[in-house]
Short mmCIF file of C-alpha atoms in Angstrom, two decimals:
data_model
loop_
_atom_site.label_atom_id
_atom_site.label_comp_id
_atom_site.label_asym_id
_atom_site.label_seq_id
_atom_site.Cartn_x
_atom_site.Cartn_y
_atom_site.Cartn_z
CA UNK A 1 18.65 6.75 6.71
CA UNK A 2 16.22 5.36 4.24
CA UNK A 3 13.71 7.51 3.02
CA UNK A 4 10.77 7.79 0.61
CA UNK A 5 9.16 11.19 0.08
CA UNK A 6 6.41 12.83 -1.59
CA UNK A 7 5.15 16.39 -1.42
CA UNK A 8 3.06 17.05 2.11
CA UNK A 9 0.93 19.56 0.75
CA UNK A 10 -2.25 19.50 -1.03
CA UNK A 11 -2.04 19.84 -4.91
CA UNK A 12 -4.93 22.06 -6.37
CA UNK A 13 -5.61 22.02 -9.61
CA UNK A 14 -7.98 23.21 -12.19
CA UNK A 15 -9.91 20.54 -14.21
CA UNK A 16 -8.41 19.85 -18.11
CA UNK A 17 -4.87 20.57 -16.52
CA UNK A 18 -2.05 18.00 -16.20
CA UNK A 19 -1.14 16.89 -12.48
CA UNK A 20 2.22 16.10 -11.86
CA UNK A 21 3.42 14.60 -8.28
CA UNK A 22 6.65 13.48 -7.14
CA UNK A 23 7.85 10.70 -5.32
CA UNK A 24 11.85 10.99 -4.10
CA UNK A 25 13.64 8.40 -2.23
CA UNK A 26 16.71 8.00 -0.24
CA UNK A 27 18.93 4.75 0.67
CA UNK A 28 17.00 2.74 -1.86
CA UNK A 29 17.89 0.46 -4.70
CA UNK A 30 14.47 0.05 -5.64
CA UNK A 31 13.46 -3.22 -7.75
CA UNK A 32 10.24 -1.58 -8.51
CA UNK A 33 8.13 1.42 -7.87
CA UNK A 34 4.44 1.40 -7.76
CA UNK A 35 1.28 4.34 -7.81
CA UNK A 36 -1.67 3.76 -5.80
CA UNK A 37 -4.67 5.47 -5.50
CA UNK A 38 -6.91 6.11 -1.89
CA UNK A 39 -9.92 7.50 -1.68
CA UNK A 40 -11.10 8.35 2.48
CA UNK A 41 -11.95 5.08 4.21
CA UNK A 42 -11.07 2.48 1.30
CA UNK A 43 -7.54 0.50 0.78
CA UNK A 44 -5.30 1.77 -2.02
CA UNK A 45 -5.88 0.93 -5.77
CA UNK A 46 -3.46 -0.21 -7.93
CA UNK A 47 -2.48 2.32 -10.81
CA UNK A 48 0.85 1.55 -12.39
CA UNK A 49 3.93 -0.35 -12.00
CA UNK A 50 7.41 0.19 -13.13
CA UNK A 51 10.87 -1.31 -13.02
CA UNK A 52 13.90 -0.20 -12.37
CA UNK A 53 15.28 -0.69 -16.08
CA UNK A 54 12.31 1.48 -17.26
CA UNK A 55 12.12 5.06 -18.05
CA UNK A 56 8.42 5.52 -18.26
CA UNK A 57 5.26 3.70 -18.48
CA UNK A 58 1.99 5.28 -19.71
CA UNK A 59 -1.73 4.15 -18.94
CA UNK A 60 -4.76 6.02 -20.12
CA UNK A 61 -3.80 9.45 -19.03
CA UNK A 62 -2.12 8.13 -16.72
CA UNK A 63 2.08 8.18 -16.74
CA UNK A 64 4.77 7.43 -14.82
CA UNK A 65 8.53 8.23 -15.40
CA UNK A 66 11.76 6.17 -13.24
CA UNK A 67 14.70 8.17 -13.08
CA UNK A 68 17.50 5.98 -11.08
CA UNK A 69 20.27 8.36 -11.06
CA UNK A 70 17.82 11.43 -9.72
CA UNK A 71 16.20 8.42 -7.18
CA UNK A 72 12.97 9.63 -8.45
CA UNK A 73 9.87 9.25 -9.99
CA UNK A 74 7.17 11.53 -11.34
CA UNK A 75 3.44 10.46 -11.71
CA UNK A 76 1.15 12.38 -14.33
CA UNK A 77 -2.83 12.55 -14.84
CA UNK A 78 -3.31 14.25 -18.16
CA UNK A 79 -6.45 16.29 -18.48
CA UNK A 80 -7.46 15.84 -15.27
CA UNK A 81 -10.94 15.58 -13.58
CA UNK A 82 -12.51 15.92 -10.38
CA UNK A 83 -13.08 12.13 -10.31
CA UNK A 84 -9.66 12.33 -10.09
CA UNK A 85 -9.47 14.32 -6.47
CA UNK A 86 -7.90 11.68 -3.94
CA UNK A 87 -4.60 11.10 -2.44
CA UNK A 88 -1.81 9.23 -4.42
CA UNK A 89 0.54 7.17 -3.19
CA UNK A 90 3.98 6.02 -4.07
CA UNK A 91 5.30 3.07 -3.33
CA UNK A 92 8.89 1.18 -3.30
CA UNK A 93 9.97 -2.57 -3.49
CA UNK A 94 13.32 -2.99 -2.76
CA UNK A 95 15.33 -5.84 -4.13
CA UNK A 96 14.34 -8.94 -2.82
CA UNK A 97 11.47 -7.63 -1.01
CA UNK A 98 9.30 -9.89 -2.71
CA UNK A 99 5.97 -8.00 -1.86
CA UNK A 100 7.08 -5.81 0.50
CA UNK A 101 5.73 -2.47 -0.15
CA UNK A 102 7.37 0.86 1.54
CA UNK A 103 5.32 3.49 1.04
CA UNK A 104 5.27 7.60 1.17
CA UNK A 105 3.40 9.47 2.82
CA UNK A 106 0.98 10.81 -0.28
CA UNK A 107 -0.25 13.49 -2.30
CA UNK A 108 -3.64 14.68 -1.60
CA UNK A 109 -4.72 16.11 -5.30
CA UNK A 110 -7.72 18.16 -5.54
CA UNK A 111 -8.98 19.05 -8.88
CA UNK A 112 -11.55 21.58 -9.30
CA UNK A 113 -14.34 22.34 -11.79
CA UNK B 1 -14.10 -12.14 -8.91
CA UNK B 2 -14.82 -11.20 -5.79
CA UNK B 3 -12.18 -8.88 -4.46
CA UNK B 4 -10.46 -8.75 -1.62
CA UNK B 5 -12.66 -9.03 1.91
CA UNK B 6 -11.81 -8.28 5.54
CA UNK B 7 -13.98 -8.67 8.38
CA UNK B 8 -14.91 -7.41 11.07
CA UNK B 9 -14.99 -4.12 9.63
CA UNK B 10 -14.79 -2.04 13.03
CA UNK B 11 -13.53 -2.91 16.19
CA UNK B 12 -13.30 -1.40 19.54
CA UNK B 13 -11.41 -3.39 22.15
CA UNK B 14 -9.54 -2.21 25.58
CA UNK B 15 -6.46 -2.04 26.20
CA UNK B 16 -4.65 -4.89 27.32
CA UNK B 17 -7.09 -7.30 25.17
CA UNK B 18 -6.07 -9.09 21.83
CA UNK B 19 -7.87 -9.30 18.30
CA UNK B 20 -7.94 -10.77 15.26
CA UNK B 21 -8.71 -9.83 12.06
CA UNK B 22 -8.98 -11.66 9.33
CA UNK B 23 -8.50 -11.34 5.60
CA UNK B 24 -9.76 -13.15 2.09
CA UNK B 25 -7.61 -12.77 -0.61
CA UNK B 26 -8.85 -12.79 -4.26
CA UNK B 27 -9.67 -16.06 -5.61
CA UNK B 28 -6.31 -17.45 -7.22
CA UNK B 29 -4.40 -14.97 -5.34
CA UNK B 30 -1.77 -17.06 -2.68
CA UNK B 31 0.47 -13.99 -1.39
CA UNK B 32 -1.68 -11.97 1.41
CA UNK B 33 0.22 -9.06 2.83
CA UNK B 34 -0.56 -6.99 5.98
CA UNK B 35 -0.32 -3.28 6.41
CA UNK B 36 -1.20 -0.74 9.39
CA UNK B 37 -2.11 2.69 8.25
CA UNK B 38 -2.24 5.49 10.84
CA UNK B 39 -2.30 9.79 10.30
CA UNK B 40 0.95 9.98 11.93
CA UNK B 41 3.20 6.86 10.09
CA UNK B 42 1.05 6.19 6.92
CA UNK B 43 1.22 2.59 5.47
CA UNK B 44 3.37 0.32 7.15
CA UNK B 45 3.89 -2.99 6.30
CA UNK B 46 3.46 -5.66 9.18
CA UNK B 47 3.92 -8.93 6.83
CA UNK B 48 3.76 -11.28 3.58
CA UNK B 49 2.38 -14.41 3.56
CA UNK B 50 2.80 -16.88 0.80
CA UNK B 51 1.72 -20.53 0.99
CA UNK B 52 1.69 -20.53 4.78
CA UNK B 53 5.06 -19.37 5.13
CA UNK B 54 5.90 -15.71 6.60
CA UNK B 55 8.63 -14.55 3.75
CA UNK B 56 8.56 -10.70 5.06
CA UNK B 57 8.31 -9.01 7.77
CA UNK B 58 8.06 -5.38 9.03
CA UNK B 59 9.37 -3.71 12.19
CA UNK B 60 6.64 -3.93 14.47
CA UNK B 61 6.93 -5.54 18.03
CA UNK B 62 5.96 -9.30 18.03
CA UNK B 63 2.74 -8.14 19.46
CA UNK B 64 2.21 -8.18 15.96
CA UNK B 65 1.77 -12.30 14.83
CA UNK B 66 -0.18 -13.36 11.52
CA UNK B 67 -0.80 -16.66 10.06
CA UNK B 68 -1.80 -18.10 6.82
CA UNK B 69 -3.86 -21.23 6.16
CA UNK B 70 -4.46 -24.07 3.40
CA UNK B 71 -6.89 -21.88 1.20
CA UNK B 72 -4.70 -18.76 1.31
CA UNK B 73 -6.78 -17.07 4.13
CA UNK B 74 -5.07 -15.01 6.44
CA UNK B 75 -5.47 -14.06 9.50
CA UNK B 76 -3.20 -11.05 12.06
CA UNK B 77 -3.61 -11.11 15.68
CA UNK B 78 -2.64 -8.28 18.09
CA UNK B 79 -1.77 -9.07 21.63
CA UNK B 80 -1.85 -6.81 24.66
CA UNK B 81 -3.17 -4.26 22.88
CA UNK B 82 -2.05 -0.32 23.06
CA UNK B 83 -3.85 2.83 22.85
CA UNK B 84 -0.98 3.57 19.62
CA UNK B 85 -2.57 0.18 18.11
CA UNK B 86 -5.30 2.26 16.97
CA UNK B 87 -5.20 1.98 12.98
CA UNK B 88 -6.75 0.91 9.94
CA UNK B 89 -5.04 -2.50 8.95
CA UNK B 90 -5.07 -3.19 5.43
CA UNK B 91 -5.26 -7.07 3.66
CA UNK B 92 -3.75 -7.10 0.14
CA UNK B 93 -3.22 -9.84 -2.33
CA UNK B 94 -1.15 -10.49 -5.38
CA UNK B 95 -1.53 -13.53 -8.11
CA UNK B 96 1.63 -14.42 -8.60
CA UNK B 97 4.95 -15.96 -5.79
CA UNK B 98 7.02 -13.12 -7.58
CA UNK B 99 7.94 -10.02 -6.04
CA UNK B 100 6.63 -6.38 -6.84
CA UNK B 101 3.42 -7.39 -8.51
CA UNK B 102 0.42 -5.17 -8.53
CA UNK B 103 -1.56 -5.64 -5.31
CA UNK B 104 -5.29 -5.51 -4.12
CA UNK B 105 -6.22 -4.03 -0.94
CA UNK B 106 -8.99 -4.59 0.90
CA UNK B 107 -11.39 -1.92 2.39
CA UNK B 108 -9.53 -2.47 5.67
CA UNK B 109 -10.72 -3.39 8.89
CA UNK B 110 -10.84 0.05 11.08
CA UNK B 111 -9.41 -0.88 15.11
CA UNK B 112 -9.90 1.61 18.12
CA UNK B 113 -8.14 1.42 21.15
CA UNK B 114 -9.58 2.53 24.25
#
């Protein structure tokens, strides 16, 4: 069955460190992949995009890495901050899904002072 | 530019009744997508939109019905509604007819089902 996973549990941790979440799928051929950002009670925020022909695409601190032959991709928040405590989503668009987004579940990140 | 707008922002209807939300995309923006966001199935998507034509479409029941008009406005309606209708439903945009653009959600419009 098709399947796109990313770790259930809470990631803690300390403020200045690097945060590193992982998003796994199954069954996909994935045109592109997509990070999104939710804080409670608003709609997702767009973060980063990247294709299936790319290895790794880098934003700020932000960075994300597309590894087809593991079917998976990492996302990383270099020196992190508690601004950046919220959950982070990962998000698939198979081929010719136009704007069809299939989402995980999320990462709720908490970093702390 | 304005972002993305959805109104009502709450609802609480019975079960049985129908609603309709409705969604603004950003100005410019012509592809409106639906998504229904719940603690138990996370973001699902319902539908795409893109110059008044339904391209995409999720597995939900067809309950489940949207519609897009001249100006890129959207709007979803839910018929006979269920107690497991309860969600947030999420409007987002994107700028472009391609596919797997960057899109812009709206703050949601939050549904409860009694």
């Amino acid at each position: 069955s098709q399947k796109i996973e990313q770790n259930s549990e809470a990631l803690n941790i300390q403020e200045g460190k690097t945060a590193t979440l992982t998003c796994n799928y199954t069954n996909y051929s994935p045109a592109y992949l997509q990070w999104y950002r939710q804080d409670p009670g608003r709609g997702p925020v767009f973060l980063l995009l990247i294709r299936e022909n790319e290895k790794e695409k880098r934003k700020e601190r932000l960075k994300v890495t597309f590894d087809s032959t593991l079917k998976q991709s990492l996302f990383h928040i270099t020196a992190s901050q508690p601004a950046d405590s919220a959950t982070y989503l990962c998000a698939l668009v198979p081929s010719g899904g136009y704007n069809k987004l299939i989402f995980g579940a999320g990462t709720r990140l908490a970093v702390h002072p | 530019k304005a972002g993305v707008t959805q109104t009502p922002r709450y609802l609480i209807k019975t079960r049985g009744q129908q609603v309709t939300l409705s969604c603004s995309p950003i100005s410019g923006h012509r592809s409106v997508s639906w998504y229904q966001q719940t603690p138990g199935q996370g973001l699902q998507f319902l539908f795409e939109y893109f110059s008044e034509t339904q391209r995409n479409k999720g597995n939900f029941p067809g309950r489940f019905s949207g519609r897009q008009f001249s100006n890129s406005r959207s709007e979803m309606n839910v018929s006979t509604l269920e107690l497991g209708d309860s969600a947030l439903y999420l409007c987002a945009s994107s700028e472009q007819p391609g596919q797997g653009l960057e899109q812009y959600f709206g703050p949601g419009t939050r549904l409860t089902v009694t």
